[in-house]
Coordinates of C-alpha atoms in Angstrom, one line a residue:
M1 CA 13.8 -24.0 -28.1
S2 CA 14.1 -27.5 -26.6
T3 CA 11.7 -28.8 -23.9
I4 CA 14.4 -28.5 -21.2
E5 CA 15.1 -24.9 -22.2
Q6 CA 11.4 -24.2 -22.1
N7 CA 11.1 -25.9 -18.7
V8 CA 13.9 -23.8 -17.4
A9 CA 12.5 -20.6 -18.8
V10 CA 9.1 -21.3 -17.2
L11 CA 10.9 -22.1 -13.9
K12 CA 12.8 -18.8 -13.9
R13 CA 9.7 -16.8 -14.8
L14 CA 7.6 -18.5 -12.0
R15 CA 10.3 -18.0 -9.4
D16 CA 10.6 -14.4 -10.4
M17 CA 6.8 -13.9 -10.1
L18 CA 6.5 -15.8 -6.9
T19 CA 9.4 -13.6 -5.5
R20 CA 7.6 -10.5 -6.7
Q21 CA 4.5 -11.8 -5.0
R22 CA 6.4 -12.4 -1.7
E23 CA 7.6 -8.8 -1.8
K24 CA 4.1 -7.4 -2.4
F25 CA 2.9 -9.6 0.5
G26 CA 5.8 -8.1 2.7
M27 CA 4.7 -4.6 1.7
Y28 CA 1.2 -5.4 2.5
L29 CA 2.1 -6.8 5.9
H30 CA 4.1 -3.6 6.7
L31 CA 1.1 -1.5 5.6
L32 CA -1.3 -3.5 7.8
E33 CA 1.0 -2.8 10.8
C34 CA 1.0 0.9 10.0
E35 CA -2.7 0.8 9.7
G36 CA -3.0 -0.7 13.2
E37 CA -0.9 2.1 14.6
S38 CA -3.0 4.7 12.8
I39 CA -6.3 3.1 14.2
A40 CA -4.8 3.1 17.7
A41 CA -3.7 6.7 17.3
G42 CA -7.0 7.8 15.8
D43 CA -5.3 9.3 12.8
S44 CA -8.1 9.2 10.2
E45 CA -6.3 11.0 7.4
K46 CA -3.3 8.7 7.6
L47 CA -5.5 5.7 7.7
L48 CA -7.3 6.8 4.6
A49 CA -4.1 7.2 2.8
Q50 CA -3.0 3.7 4.0
V51 CA -6.3 2.2 2.9
E52 CA -5.8 3.6 -0.6
M53 CA -2.3 2.3 -0.8
E54 CA -3.7 -1.1 0.4
Q55 CA -6.0 -1.1 -2.5
T56 CA -3.2 -0.6 -5.0
I57 CA -1.1 -3.3 -3.4
I58 CA -4.0 -5.8 -3.5
A59 CA -4.6 -5.0 -7.2
E60 CA -0.9 -5.7 -7.9
I61 CA -1.1 -9.0 -6.0
F62 CA -4.2 -10.0 -8.0
A63 CA -2.5 -9.1 -11.3
L64 CA 0.7 -11.2 -10.3
K65 CA -1.8 -14.1 -9.4
K66 CA -3.2 -13.9 -13.0
V67 CA 0.4 -14.4 -14.3
I68 CA 1.4 -17.0 -11.9
T69 CA -1.6 -19.3 -12.3
P70 CA -0.8 -20.4 -16.0
L71 CA 2.9 -20.5 -15.2
E72 CA 2.2 -23.0 -12.3
S73 CA 0.3 -25.3 -14.6
L74 CA 3.2 -25.2 -17.1
Y75 CA 5.7 -25.8 -14.2
Q76 CA 3.8 -28.7 -13.0
A77 CA 3.8 -30.2 -16.4
G78 CA 7.5 -29.8 -16.8
Y79 CA 8.6 -30.7 -13.4
P80 CA 7.0 -33.8 -11.7
A81 CA 6.5 -33.4 -7.9
G82 CA 9.7 -33.4 -5.9
T83 CA 12.2 -32.7 -8.7
E84 CA 12.6 -29.0 -8.0
T85 CA 12.6 -27.4 -4.6
T86 CA 12.7 -23.6 -4.8
V87 CA 9.2 -23.1 -6.1
P88 CA 7.6 -25.3 -3.3
R89 CA 9.5 -23.3 -0.7
L90 CA 8.4 -20.0 -2.2
K91 CA 4.8 -21.2 -2.2
S92 CA 5.1 -22.3 1.4
A93 CA 6.5 -18.9 2.3
L94 CA 3.6 -17.2 0.5
E95 CA 1.0 -19.4 2.3
T96 CA 2.6 -18.4 5.7
M97 CA 2.6 -14.7 4.7
G98 CA -1.1 -15.0 3.5
A99 CA -2.0 -16.5 7.0
E100 CA -0.2 -13.5 8.6
I101 CA -2.0 -11.1 6.3
L102 CA -5.4 -12.6 7.3
D103 CA -4.5 -12.4 11.0
H104 CA -3.4 -8.7 10.7
N105 CA -6.6 -7.9 8.8
R106 CA -8.7 -9.6 11.5
R107 CA -6.9 -7.7 14.3
N108 CA -7.1 -4.4 12.4
R109 CA -10.8 -4.8 11.8
Q110 CA -11.3 -5.5 15.5
K111 CA -9.3 -2.5 16.5
L112 CA -11.2 -0.4 14.1
K113 CA -14.6 -1.7 15.4
E114 CA -13.5 -1.0 19.0
R115 CA -12.4 2.6 17.9
M116 CA -15.7 3.2 16.2
E117 CA -17.6 2.1 19.2
E118 CA -15.5 4.4 21.3
M119 CA -16.3 7.4 19.2
R120 CA -20.0 6.5 19.1
R121 CA -20.0 6.5 22.9
E122 CA -18.1 9.7 22.9
I123 CA -20.6 11.4 20.5
T124 CA -23.5 10.1 22.5
S125 CA -22.1 11.6 25.6
L126 CA -21.6 14.9 24.0
R127 CA -25.2 14.9 22.8
S128 CA -26.6 14.1 26.3
W129 CA -24.9 16.9 28.2
P130 CA -27.1 18.2 30.9
K131 CA -28.7 21.3 29.6
T132 CA -28.9 24.0 32.4
A133 CA -31.3 26.7 31.8
S134 CA -30.0 30.3 31.7
P135 CA -30.5 32.2 34.9
Y136 CA -32.0 35.0 32.8
A137 CA -34.7 32.7 31.2
E138 CA -36.3 32.2 34.7
V139 CA -36.9 36.0 35.3
A140 CA -40.3 37.0 34.2
P141 CA -40.3 40.5 32.7
G142 CA -41.8 43.2 35.1
L143 CA -42.8 46.8 34.7
I144 CA -40.5 49.0 32.7
D145 CA -40.2 52.7 33.4
I146 CA -40.3 54.5 29.9
T147 CA -40.5 58.0 31.2
T148 CA -36.8 58.6 31.5

């Protein structure tokens, strides 16, 4: 296989991996939006399922990153800066999506923190209900007629 063919194969593979990573980022963004809705609605079961899916997506993104890193070094060796434009555009889109993901994560953490604080206040208010004594507890026992 010639050097040009190798470079083209690396380029195709890298584009494919970056496209997959972009799809995973898109899935992750959508999931973060759904998590935000679940937090706002107070649906803990749905949120738990979404967090489990989130962990799976993150693991897949990291697996793709492990494949992309060596491909990028091969790509940079085969294509000097500026000779190929699709990979830099994909990388730019991924950076933008990465910033959106971080922003969504930050907002969801804030929503979750506010929701947890609201639940703590609610629990505290339930614990401090005024306890009224039973009207029967104040009556002292008197004489009882046991002859009948």
